[in-house]
Coordinates of C-alpha atoms in Angstrom, one line a residue:
Chain A
M886 CA 136.8 128.0 145.8
Q887 CA 134.0 130.4 146.5
V888 CA 132.4 132.5 143.7
D889 CA 129.7 135.1 144.2
F890 CA 127.2 136.2 141.5
T891 CA 124.3 138.5 141.1
L892 CA 121.3 136.9 139.5
S893 CA 118.7 138.8 137.4
F894 CA 116.2 138.3 134.7
T895 CA 115.6 140.1 131.4
D896 CA 114.0 139.3 128.0
N897 CA 112.7 136.0 129.5
Q898 CA 116.3 134.9 130.3
W899 CA 118.1 134.5 133.6
I900 CA 121.4 136.3 133.8
C901 CA 124.1 135.5 136.3
Y902 CA 127.1 137.8 136.5
N903 CA 129.9 139.1 138.5
D904 CA 132.9 141.3 137.5
T905 CA 134.5 138.6 135.4
I906 CA 131.8 136.2 134.3
E907 CA 128.4 136.6 132.8
V908 CA 126.1 133.7 131.6
Q909 CA 122.5 133.6 130.4
G910 CA 120.0 130.8 130.2
D911 CA 116.4 130.0 129.6
S912 CA 116.4 128.2 132.9
L913 CA 118.5 128.1 136.1
D914 CA 119.6 124.6 135.0
E915 CA 121.0 126.1 131.8
I916 CA 122.7 128.8 133.8
D917 CA 124.3 126.1 136.0
E918 CA 125.5 124.1 133.0
N919 CA 127.0 127.2 131.4
L920 CA 128.8 128.1 134.6
A921 CA 130.0 124.5 135.0
M922 CA 131.7 124.7 131.5
I923 CA 133.4 128.0 132.5
F924 CA 134.5 126.6 135.9
K925 CA 135.9 123.5 134.2
S926 CA 138.3 125.5 132.1
K927 CA 139.1 128.0 134.9
Y928 CA 139.3 125.9 138.1
K929 CA 140.0 122.4 136.6
N930 CA 138.8 119.8 139.1
E931 CA 138.5 121.9 142.1
P932 CA 135.0 122.0 143.7
V933 CA 133.4 125.4 143.4
N934 CA 130.9 126.9 145.9
V935 CA 128.6 129.4 144.3
T936 CA 126.3 132.0 145.8
M937 CA 123.8 133.7 143.6
L938 CA 121.9 136.7 145.0
F939 CA 118.8 137.8 143.1
D940 CA 118.8 141.5 142.3
F941 CA 115.4 142.7 143.6
D942 CA 115.7 145.8 141.4
Y943 CA 114.2 143.7 138.7
F944 CA 110.8 144.0 140.4
P945 CA 108.8 147.1 139.6
Q946 CA 109.0 149.8 142.3
W947 CA 105.4 149.2 143.5
H948 CA 106.1 145.6 144.3
R949 CA 108.7 146.4 146.8
Q950 CA 106.2 147.5 149.4
Y951 CA 104.9 143.9 149.6
M952 CA 108.1 142.0 149.6
S953 CA 111.8 143.0 149.3
H954 CA 113.5 139.7 148.7
Y955 CA 113.2 137.1 145.9
F956 CA 115.7 134.3 146.5
N957 CA 119.3 133.4 147.0
R958 CA 121.0 130.2 145.8
N959 CA 123.9 128.3 147.3
L960 CA 125.4 125.6 145.0
T961 CA 128.3 123.3 145.0
F962 CA 129.8 122.4 141.6
N963 CA 131.7 119.2 141.7
L964 CA 133.6 119.3 138.4
N965 CA 134.9 115.8 138.6
S966 CA 131.6 114.2 137.8
Chain B
M1455 CA 124.0 149.0 141.6
S1456 CA 121.8 146.0 142.6
T1457 CA 119.6 145.2 145.6
T1458 CA 120.5 141.9 147.1
Y1459 CA 120.2 140.5 150.6
K1460 CA 123.0 138.3 152.0
K1461 CA 123.5 139.4 155.6
W1462 CA 120.7 139.4 158.2
H1463 CA 120.7 143.1 158.6
N1464 CA 120.6 143.9 154.9
G1465 CA 117.7 146.1 154.0
M1466 CA 117.2 147.5 157.5
F1467 CA 117.3 151.1 156.3
T1468 CA 116.3 150.6 152.7
T1469 CA 113.0 148.6 152.7
E1470 CA 109.5 149.8 153.4
D1471 CA 108.9 146.9 155.7
W1472 CA 111.7 148.0 158.0
W1473 CA 110.7 151.6 157.7
S1474 CA 107.2 150.7 158.9
A1475 CA 108.8 149.3 162.0
W1476 CA 111.1 152.4 162.5
L1477 CA 108.3 154.9 162.0
G1478 CA 105.8 153.0 164.1
L1479 CA 108.3 152.6 166.9
F1480 CA 109.3 156.3 166.7
F1481 CA 105.6 157.4 167.1
F1482 CA 105.2 154.8 169.9
A1483 CA 108.3 156.2 171.7
L1484 CA 107.0 159.7 171.4
G1485 CA 103.7 158.6 173.0
L1486 CA 105.5 156.8 175.8
L1487 CA 107.0 160.1 176.9
S1488 CA 103.8 160.8 178.7
I1489 CA 105.2 158.5 181.4
W1490 CA 107.4 161.4 182.3
Q1491 CA 104.6 163.9 181.8
I1492 CA 105.9 165.0 178.4
D1493 CA 103.2 165.4 175.8
A1494 CA 105.1 164.9 172.5
V1495 CA 102.1 163.7 170.5
G1496 CA 99.1 165.8 171.5
W1497 CA 99.9 168.4 168.7
I1498 CA 98.5 166.1 166.0
A1499 CA 95.4 167.4 164.3
K1500 CA 92.1 165.5 164.4
P1501 CA 88.8 166.3 162.7
K1502 CA 85.7 167.3 164.6
T1503 CA 82.1 166.4 163.9
W1504 CA 80.6 169.5 162.2
E1505 CA 77.3 170.4 160.5
F1506 CA 77.1 172.2 157.2
T1507 CA 74.6 175.0 158.0
N1508 CA 76.1 175.6 161.3
L1509 CA 79.5 176.1 159.7
I1510 CA 78.2 178.3 156.9
N1511 CA 76.4 180.6 159.3
D1512 CA 79.4 181.1 161.4
F1513 CA 82.6 179.8 159.9
S1514 CA 85.5 178.9 162.1
W1515 CA 88.4 176.5 161.6
S1516 CA 88.0 175.4 165.2
K1517 CA 84.7 173.8 164.2
L1518 CA 86.6 171.5 161.8
I1519 CA 90.0 170.7 163.4
K1520 CA 91.4 170.4 166.9
T1521 CA 94.5 169.2 168.6
S1522 CA 94.5 165.7 170.1
S1523 CA 95.2 166.8 173.6
T1524 CA 94.3 169.8 175.8
N1525 CA 98.0 170.6 176.4
Y1526 CA 98.0 172.2 172.9
K1527 CA 94.5 173.7 173.1
D1528 CA 95.9 177.2 172.6
W1529 CA 97.2 176.3 169.2
H1530 CA 95.2 177.7 166.2
P1531 CA 93.6 174.8 164.3
L1532 CA 95.7 175.7 161.2
T1533 CA 98.9 175.7 163.3
T1534 CA 98.2 172.1 164.4
F1535 CA 97.2 171.1 160.9
F1536 CA 100.4 172.5 159.2
F1537 CA 102.5 171.2 162.1
T1538 CA 101.1 167.7 161.5
Y1539 CA 101.8 168.1 157.8
F1540 CA 105.4 169.1 158.5
V1541 CA 106.1 166.3 160.9
F1542 CA 104.6 163.6 158.6
L1543 CA 106.2 165.0 155.5
S1544 CA 109.7 165.2 157.2
L1545 CA 109.6 161.7 158.7
T1546 CA 108.3 160.0 155.6
T1547 CA 110.7 161.9 153.4
I1548 CA 113.6 160.7 155.5
G1549 CA 112.4 157.2 155.0
A1550 CA 111.8 157.8 151.3
Y1551 CA 115.4 159.1 150.9
F1552 CA 116.9 156.0 152.5
Q1553 CA 114.6 153.8 150.3
G1554 CA 116.1 155.5 147.3
R1555 CA 112.9 157.3 146.2
N1556 CA 112.8 160.3 144.0
I1557 CA 112.6 163.0 146.7
K1558 CA 111.0 165.7 144.6
K1559 CA 108.3 163.4 143.4
W1560 CA 107.8 162.1 147.0
I1561 CA 107.4 165.6 148.4
F1562 CA 104.9 166.5 145.7
G1563 CA 103.0 163.2 145.9
F1564 CA 102.9 163.2 149.7
T1565 CA 101.7 166.8 149.9
V1566 CA 98.9 166.1 147.5
L1567 CA 97.9 162.9 149.3
F1568 CA 98.1 164.7 152.7
F1569 CA 95.8 167.5 151.7
L1570 CA 93.4 165.3 149.8
T1571 CA 93.2 162.9 152.8
W1572 CA 92.4 165.7 155.2
L1573 CA 89.8 167.2 152.9
V1574 CA 88.1 163.8 152.7
W1575 CA 88.5 163.2 156.4
I1576 CA 86.9 166.5 157.3
L1577 CA 84.1 166.0 154.8
G1578 CA 83.5 162.5 156.3
Y1579 CA 82.9 164.0 159.7
E1580 CA 80.0 166.2 158.5
A1581 CA 77.2 165.2 161.0
H1582 CA 74.7 164.1 158.3
F1583 CA 77.2 161.3 157.4
S1584 CA 78.8 160.4 160.7
A1585 CA 76.6 161.4 163.7
I1586 CA 74.9 158.6 165.5
D1587 CA 71.8 159.2 167.5
A1588 CA 73.3 158.0 170.7
E1589 CA 75.5 159.4 173.4
I1590 CA 79.2 158.8 172.9
K1591 CA 81.6 160.1 175.5
G1592 CA 78.9 162.3 176.9
K1593 CA 77.9 163.8 173.6
N1594 CA 75.1 163.1 171.1
Y1595 CA 76.0 165.0 167.9
Y1596 CA 72.7 164.0 166.3
K1597 CA 70.9 166.0 169.0
I1598 CA 73.5 168.7 169.4
F1599 CA 73.1 169.7 165.7
D1600 CA 69.3 169.0 165.8
L1601 CA 69.5 166.7 162.8
S1602 CA 66.4 165.4 161.0
W1603 CA 68.4 162.6 159.3
S1604 CA 71.9 161.1 159.2
L1605 CA 73.6 158.1 157.6
Q1606 CA 74.9 157.4 161.1
L1607 CA 78.1 155.7 159.8
G1608 CA 80.5 157.1 162.4
G1609 CA 84.1 157.3 161.1
G1610 CA 83.4 154.7 158.5
F1611 CA 82.1 157.3 156.0
S1612 CA 85.5 159.0 155.9
F1613 CA 87.2 155.7 155.1
M1614 CA 84.7 154.8 152.3
L1615 CA 85.0 158.4 150.9
A1616 CA 88.8 158.2 150.9
L1617 CA 88.7 154.9 149.0
T1618 CA 86.2 156.3 146.5
V1619 CA 88.2 159.4 145.8
G1620 CA 91.4 157.3 145.5
L1621 CA 89.7 154.9 143.0
I1622 CA 88.3 157.8 140.9
I1623 CA 91.9 159.3 140.7
G1624 CA 93.4 155.9 140.0
N1625 CA 91.0 155.0 137.2
F1626 CA 89.8 158.3 135.7
F1627 CA 92.7 160.7 136.2
K1628 CA 95.6 158.3 135.4
G1629 CA 98.0 161.1 134.5
F1630 CA 97.5 162.8 137.8
A1631 CA 97.6 159.4 139.6
N1632 CA 101.0 158.7 138.0
K1633 CA 102.3 162.1 139.3
I1634 CA 101.4 161.2 142.9
K1635 CA 102.1 157.5 142.8
E1636 CA 105.6 157.9 144.1
A1637 CA 104.1 158.6 147.5
A1638 CA 101.0 156.4 147.3
K1639 CA 102.4 153.5 149.5
P1640 CA 99.5 151.9 151.2
E1641 CA 101.5 149.0 152.6
W1642 CA 104.0 151.3 154.2
F1643 CA 101.3 153.5 155.8
I1644 CA 99.2 150.5 156.9
K1645 CA 102.1 148.5 158.4
T1646 CA 103.1 151.6 160.4
A1647 CA 99.5 151.9 161.6
I1648 CA 99.5 148.2 162.5
V1649 CA 102.6 148.7 164.7
L1650 CA 100.6 151.4 166.5
L1651 CA 97.7 149.0 166.7
G1652 CA 100.1 147.0 169.0
I1653 CA 99.4 149.7 171.6
K1654 CA 95.7 149.1 171.3
L1655 CA 96.2 145.4 171.6
G1656 CA 98.3 146.0 174.7
M1657 CA 95.6 148.1 176.2
M1658 CA 93.0 145.5 175.3
T1659 CA 95.1 142.8 177.0
M1660 CA 95.1 144.9 180.2
K1661 CA 91.3 145.2 180.0
A1662 CA 90.5 141.6 179.0
S1663 CA 93.7 139.6 178.9
S1664 CA 92.2 136.1 178.5
F1665 CA 90.0 137.2 175.7
T1666 CA 93.0 138.9 173.9
Y1667 CA 95.2 135.8 174.2
E1668 CA 92.2 133.7 173.0
L1669 CA 91.8 136.0 170.0
A1670 CA 95.5 135.7 169.1
L1671 CA 95.5 131.9 169.5
A1672 CA 92.3 131.5 167.6
G1673 CA 93.7 133.7 164.8
A1674 CA 96.8 131.5 164.6
A1675 CA 94.8 128.3 164.6
A1676 CA 92.4 129.6 161.9
A1677 CA 95.2 130.8 159.7
F1678 CA 97.0 127.5 160.0
V1679 CA 93.9 125.5 159.1
A1680 CA 93.2 127.9 156.2
Y1681 CA 96.7 127.4 154.8
L1682 CA 96.4 123.6 154.8
L1683 CA 93.0 123.7 153.1
F1684 CA 93.2 126.6 150.7
W1685 CA 96.6 126.1 149.1
P1686 CA 96.4 122.4 148.0
I1687 CA 92.9 122.8 146.6
I1688 CA 93.6 125.9 144.6
Y1689 CA 96.8 124.3 143.3
Y1690 CA 94.9 121.2 142.3
V1691 CA 92.2 123.2 140.5
G1692 CA 94.8 125.3 138.7
R1693 CA 96.7 122.3 137.5
R1694 CA 93.8 120.0 136.7
F1695 CA 91.1 122.3 135.3
F1696 CA 93.0 125.4 134.2
K1697 CA 96.1 123.5 132.9
L1698 CA 98.6 125.9 134.6
N1699 CA 102.2 124.8 134.9
R1700 CA 103.5 123.9 138.3
A1701 CA 105.1 127.2 139.0
A1702 CA 102.1 129.3 137.9
A1703 CA 99.7 127.1 139.9
A1704 CA 101.9 127.4 143.0
V1705 CA 102.3 131.1 142.8
L1706 CA 98.7 131.7 142.1
S1707 CA 97.7 129.4 145.0
S1708 CA 99.7 131.4 147.4
G1709 CA 98.5 134.6 146.0
I1710 CA 94.8 133.7 146.2
S1711 CA 94.8 131.6 149.3
I1712 CA 97.5 133.1 151.6
C1713 CA 98.4 136.7 151.6
G1714 CA 98.3 138.2 148.2
V1715 CA 101.3 139.9 146.6
S1716 CA 103.9 139.1 149.3
A1717 CA 102.9 135.4 149.4
S1718 CA 103.1 135.1 145.6
I1719 CA 106.5 136.7 145.4
A1720 CA 107.7 134.6 148.4
T1721 CA 106.4 131.4 146.8
A1722 CA 107.8 132.3 143.4
G1723 CA 111.2 133.0 145.0
A1724 CA 111.1 129.8 146.9
I1725 CA 110.4 127.6 143.9
K1726 CA 112.7 129.8 141.8
A1727 CA 110.0 130.6 139.2
K1728 CA 110.6 133.2 136.6
P1729 CA 109.9 136.6 138.2
I1730 CA 107.4 137.5 135.5
I1731 CA 105.0 135.1 137.0
P1732 CA 104.5 136.8 140.4
I1733 CA 104.5 140.2 138.7
A1734 CA 101.6 139.2 136.6
V1735 CA 99.8 137.5 139.5
S1736 CA 100.4 140.6 141.7
T1737 CA 98.5 142.9 139.4
L1738 CA 95.5 140.5 139.6
I1739 CA 95.7 140.3 143.4
V1740 CA 95.8 144.1 143.9
V1741 CA 92.8 144.6 141.8
F1742 CA 90.8 141.8 143.4
A1743 CA 91.8 143.0 146.9
M1744 CA 89.9 146.1 146.1
F1745 CA 86.7 144.2 145.2
E1746 CA 87.1 142.2 148.5
L1747 CA 87.6 145.4 150.4
V1748 CA 84.6 147.1 149.0
I1749 CA 82.2 144.1 148.9
L1750 CA 82.9 142.0 152.0
P1751 CA 82.5 144.4 155.0
P1752 CA 78.9 145.4 154.1
I1753 CA 78.0 141.8 153.3
F1754 CA 79.5 140.4 156.5
S1755 CA 78.0 143.1 158.7
N1756 CA 74.5 142.6 157.2
I1757 CA 74.6 138.8 157.1
A1758 CA 75.9 138.3 160.6
P1759 CA 75.4 141.5 162.6
N1760 CA 75.8 139.5 165.9
Q1761 CA 79.1 137.9 165.0
P1762 CA 81.6 140.9 165.0
I1763 CA 84.7 138.9 165.8
V1764 CA 83.9 136.1 163.4
N1765 CA 83.4 138.7 160.7
G1766 CA 86.7 140.4 161.4
A1767 CA 88.6 137.1 161.4
A1768 CA 86.9 136.1 158.2
L1769 CA 88.1 139.3 156.5
G1770 CA 91.7 138.5 157.7
M1771 CA 91.5 135.2 155.9
T1772 CA 89.8 136.4 152.7
V1773 CA 91.0 139.9 151.9
K1774 CA 94.5 139.8 150.3
T1775 CA 97.3 142.2 151.1
D1776 CA 97.8 143.8 154.5
G1777 CA 96.6 147.2 153.4
A1778 CA 93.3 146.0 152.0
D1779 CA 92.7 143.7 154.9
A1780 CA 93.3 146.4 157.5
A1781 CA 91.2 148.8 155.5
A1782 CA 88.4 146.3 155.3
G1783 CA 88.7 145.6 159.0
A1784 CA 88.6 149.3 159.8
I1785 CA 85.4 149.8 157.7
L1786 CA 83.8 146.7 159.2
D1787 CA 84.7 147.9 162.7
E1788 CA 83.1 151.3 162.2
L1789 CA 80.1 149.9 160.4
M1790 CA 79.3 147.2 163.0
V1791 CA 80.0 149.4 166.1
S1792 CA 77.8 152.2 164.7
K1793 CA 75.0 149.9 163.6
H1794 CA 75.0 148.0 166.9
L1795 CA 74.9 151.3 168.8
K1796 CA 72.1 152.6 166.6
D1797 CA 70.1 149.4 166.9
T1798 CA 70.6 148.5 170.5
N1799 CA 72.0 151.6 172.2
E1800 CA 74.8 149.3 173.4
R1801 CA 78.3 150.4 172.5
W1802 CA 80.9 147.8 171.6
E1803 CA 84.5 148.9 172.2
E1804 CA 86.0 149.9 168.9
G1805 CA 89.1 148.2 167.6
W1806 CA 88.3 144.6 168.5
I1807 CA 86.8 143.7 165.1
L1808 CA 89.8 145.4 163.4
S1809 CA 92.2 143.5 165.7
A1810 CA 90.5 140.2 164.8
A1811 CA 91.1 141.0 161.1
I1812 CA 94.7 142.1 161.7
L1813 CA 95.7 139.3 164.0
T1814 CA 94.6 136.6 161.6
K1815 CA 96.4 138.4 158.8
I1816 CA 99.6 138.8 160.9
W1817 CA 99.7 135.1 161.5
I1818 CA 99.3 134.5 157.8
D1819 CA 102.1 136.9 157.1
V1820 CA 104.3 135.1 159.6
F1821 CA 103.6 131.7 158.1
I1822 CA 104.5 133.0 154.6
G1823 CA 108.2 132.6 155.2
I1824 CA 107.8 129.1 156.7
W1825 CA 105.4 127.9 154.0
S1826 CA 107.8 129.2 151.3
F1827 CA 110.6 127.4 153.0
V1828 CA 108.7 124.2 152.9
L1829 CA 107.9 124.7 149.2
A1830 CA 111.6 125.4 148.6
I1831 CA 112.6 122.1 150.1
I1832 CA 110.0 120.2 148.1
W1833 CA 111.1 122.0 144.9
I1834 CA 114.8 121.5 145.5
R1835 CA 114.3 117.8 146.4
N1836 CA 112.3 117.4 143.2
D1837 CA 114.9 119.2 141.1
K1838 CA 117.7 117.2 142.6
K1839 CA 116.6 114.3 140.5
K1840 CA 117.3 116.3 137.4
T1841 CA 120.4 118.4 138.2
K1842 CA 124.0 117.4 138.7
H1843 CA 124.9 120.2 141.0
K1844 CA 124.2 120.2 144.7
E1845 CA 121.9 123.1 145.8
K1846 CA 121.7 123.7 149.5
I1847 CA 118.7 124.8 151.6
I1848 CA 119.3 128.4 152.9
W1849 CA 117.7 128.9 156.3
S1850 CA 118.2 132.7 156.2
E1851 CA 115.5 132.8 153.4
I1852 CA 112.9 132.5 156.2
W1853 CA 114.3 135.6 157.8
F1854 CA 114.5 137.6 154.6
R1855 CA 110.9 136.9 153.9
F1856 CA 109.7 137.5 157.4
P1857 CA 107.6 140.7 157.7
K1858 CA 109.7 142.9 160.0
F1859 CA 106.8 145.2 160.9
V1860 CA 105.3 142.3 162.8
L1861 CA 108.4 142.3 165.1
A1862 CA 107.6 146.0 165.9
Y1863 CA 103.9 145.2 166.5
M1864 CA 104.8 142.3 168.8
F1865 CA 107.4 144.5 170.6
V1866 CA 104.9 147.2 171.3
W1867 CA 102.3 144.7 172.5
F1868 CA 104.7 142.9 174.7
L1869 CA 106.1 146.1 176.2
Y1870 CA 102.6 147.0 177.3
L1871 CA 102.2 143.6 178.8
A1872 CA 105.5 144.0 180.6
M1873 CA 104.3 147.3 182.0
M1874 CA 101.1 145.7 183.1
Y1875 CA 103.0 142.9 185.0
F1876 CA 106.1 144.7 186.2
A1877 CA 105.4 148.4 186.4
P1878 CA 101.6 148.8 186.8
D1879 CA 102.1 152.3 188.4
I1880 CA 103.2 153.8 185.1
V1881 CA 100.4 152.3 183.0
S1882 CA 97.9 155.1 183.4
D1883 CA 100.5 157.7 182.4
A1884 CA 101.7 155.6 179.4
K1885 CA 98.1 155.3 178.2
I1886 CA 97.7 159.1 177.9
G1887 CA 100.3 159.2 175.0
G1888 CA 99.4 155.7 173.9
N1889 CA 95.8 156.6 173.3
I1890 CA 96.8 159.4 171.0
T1891 CA 99.3 157.4 169.0
Q1892 CA 97.0 154.4 168.6
G1893 CA 94.1 156.8 168.1
T1894 CA 94.7 159.9 165.9
F1895 CA 98.1 158.8 164.5
R1896 CA 96.8 155.4 163.5
K1897 CA 93.5 156.7 162.1
F1898 CA 95.4 159.3 160.0
L1899 CA 97.6 156.5 158.6
F1900 CA 94.5 154.5 157.8
M1901 CA 93.1 157.4 155.9
L1902 CA 96.3 157.8 153.9
T1903 CA 96.1 154.0 153.2
F1904 CA 92.5 154.2 151.9
L1905 CA 93.3 157.1 149.5
S1906 CA 96.6 155.5 148.4
I1907 CA 95.2 152.1 147.8
G1908 CA 92.6 153.6 145.5
V1909 CA 95.2 155.6 143.7
I1910 CA 97.3 152.6 142.8
T1911 CA 94.4 150.3 141.8
D1912 CA 93.8 150.4 138.1
F1913 CA 90.9 148.1 137.1
S1914 CA 91.9 148.2 133.4
K1915 CA 94.9 146.1 134.2
L1916 CA 92.6 143.0 134.4
K1917 CA 92.4 143.2 130.6
G1918 CA 94.2 140.3 129.0
M1919 CA 94.6 138.2 132.2
G1920 CA 92.1 135.6 130.8
R1921 CA 91.9 132.3 132.6
L1922 CA 94.0 133.6 135.6
T1923 CA 91.2 136.1 136.3
L1924 CA 88.5 133.5 136.0
L1925 CA 90.3 131.1 138.3
Y1926 CA 90.9 133.9 140.8
A1927 CA 87.3 135.0 140.8
L1928 CA 86.0 131.5 141.0
A1929 CA 88.4 130.5 143.8
L1930 CA 87.9 133.6 145.8
F1931 CA 84.2 134.0 145.8
G1932 CA 83.2 130.4 145.3
F1933 CA 85.6 128.8 147.7
I1934 CA 88.0 131.0 149.8
A1935 CA 85.4 133.5 151.1
P1936 CA 82.8 130.9 152.2
L1937 CA 85.3 128.4 153.6
G1938 CA 87.3 131.2 155.2
Y1939 CA 84.1 132.3 156.9
L1940 CA 83.4 128.8 158.1
I1941 CA 86.9 128.5 159.6
A1942 CA 86.6 131.9 161.2
Y1943 CA 83.3 130.8 162.7
I1944 CA 84.7 127.5 164.0
F1945 CA 87.5 129.3 165.9
H1946 CA 85.9 132.6 166.9
H1947 CA 82.2 132.1 167.4
G1948 CA 80.9 133.3 170.7
M1949 CA 83.6 135.9 171.0
M1950 CA 82.2 139.4 171.5
P1951 CA 83.9 142.8 171.9
P1952 CA 83.6 144.3 175.4
I1953 CA 80.7 146.7 176.0
L1954 CA 81.4 150.3 177.0
K1955 CA 79.3 151.7 179.7

């Protein structure tokens, strides 16, 4: 199972969202744990591959002349463990 | 809507970095038309050396502005001026549109910047500021205007004046600065200019190929050594003495020791730090880059007047952000070439000192993606111990963080090399257009950069930065600058620019 998310940051919290799921967390680990809980109920024991693309619009306009990319993440959630 | 990058071609028409490549390559292609005897670049306006009383007694626009080639000599100076404005406004507005800028604000901001830049550029060419008492291209303006004194700063005075005017606007007329900030994009302008500098590097390679290769390799080696020394030491000092957390220490280390804002964002992304960290650090870097830009060129040129290439390379390693580094390199180039000419009557070819500064910085830019990737591996490995979920290393991150304008710079340089080796018959024709694009076009973009970099630098933003500011200042002036100079000396000493007859 492949699930894609956009990742952003607001009010000192990470936000991970797509059309159907949105989770927040103080850290990326917390985001991952929150997603794992949702996946467990939604996809049972099936491994889930997740892509998170950081939304660079978070950065102020004047930063974009120096760099235009923050980071992407690729994770595999093994829900059996 | 969001801005994310998943495929390799994402951002090709929406980022400033790519647009630097497109705009630079477009101007380069226009210049190349001279191979087929088409002059598509000679229309661009350039300032002339003028003298105040001479102008007042008999005013004429032709004393201030001229076209860049004789093919357009019949054009009125104001025609060439407004045509230049129209071309640059149109092309940058197309770029701004694709980058999602507010077009009304862009047109207003760019228009103000263009006219201010030209005002300053013309003022800087007044003979009492610029004329050197020596013969350049068969003319001695000091004697032509019968001067009793002159600062003899060559084109360097225009650069310094543009910077000063920009800083005054950015710090004392903040309301006005905010209105034109939409178009004050020093990194876009300077990266486009650097692409055009690839032509200069190509021409320099034709003239002195072994020296140019040596300069490029020395720059790579120096940048690599600097990385390995600067980063760990700043990280250690940040952690040990300033009690910064791992993420803040890593981001600041990259910002101070590598290449400013881009390195701090790349590093923060690689270690997945909260994005507020690089944003805070970036503000610090931009303000400090201004200090470096203003202070270091006169210091280097006075302390080591006989080490032009070492001085240039040292700037590349010390001055953060491409814009500030290229600007500092341009000032140093003008100051040192003018001073050497005045003192010895021997004229160094201009552009070599600037190229030393740029080449070192370009290697640093290229290494950013690789260094960030190394850090990402270290951080992921470290975090694996804590997390249950498997995170993969993403190789495409190197590409997304790679500065694309460098590709265009290298392309232009290598195309000139290819011409030199495979089609030497067309080189002299190619140089006709190339000299204008790497000359007037590039210098105008530098002038825009100087003014813009001043406009966006607000010194009051240092307030409240506390220990970060202290660490930055200590690291920069107590460690990076002297050690950077030493590394530059080790790899570049003995290199001298060619002497023009």
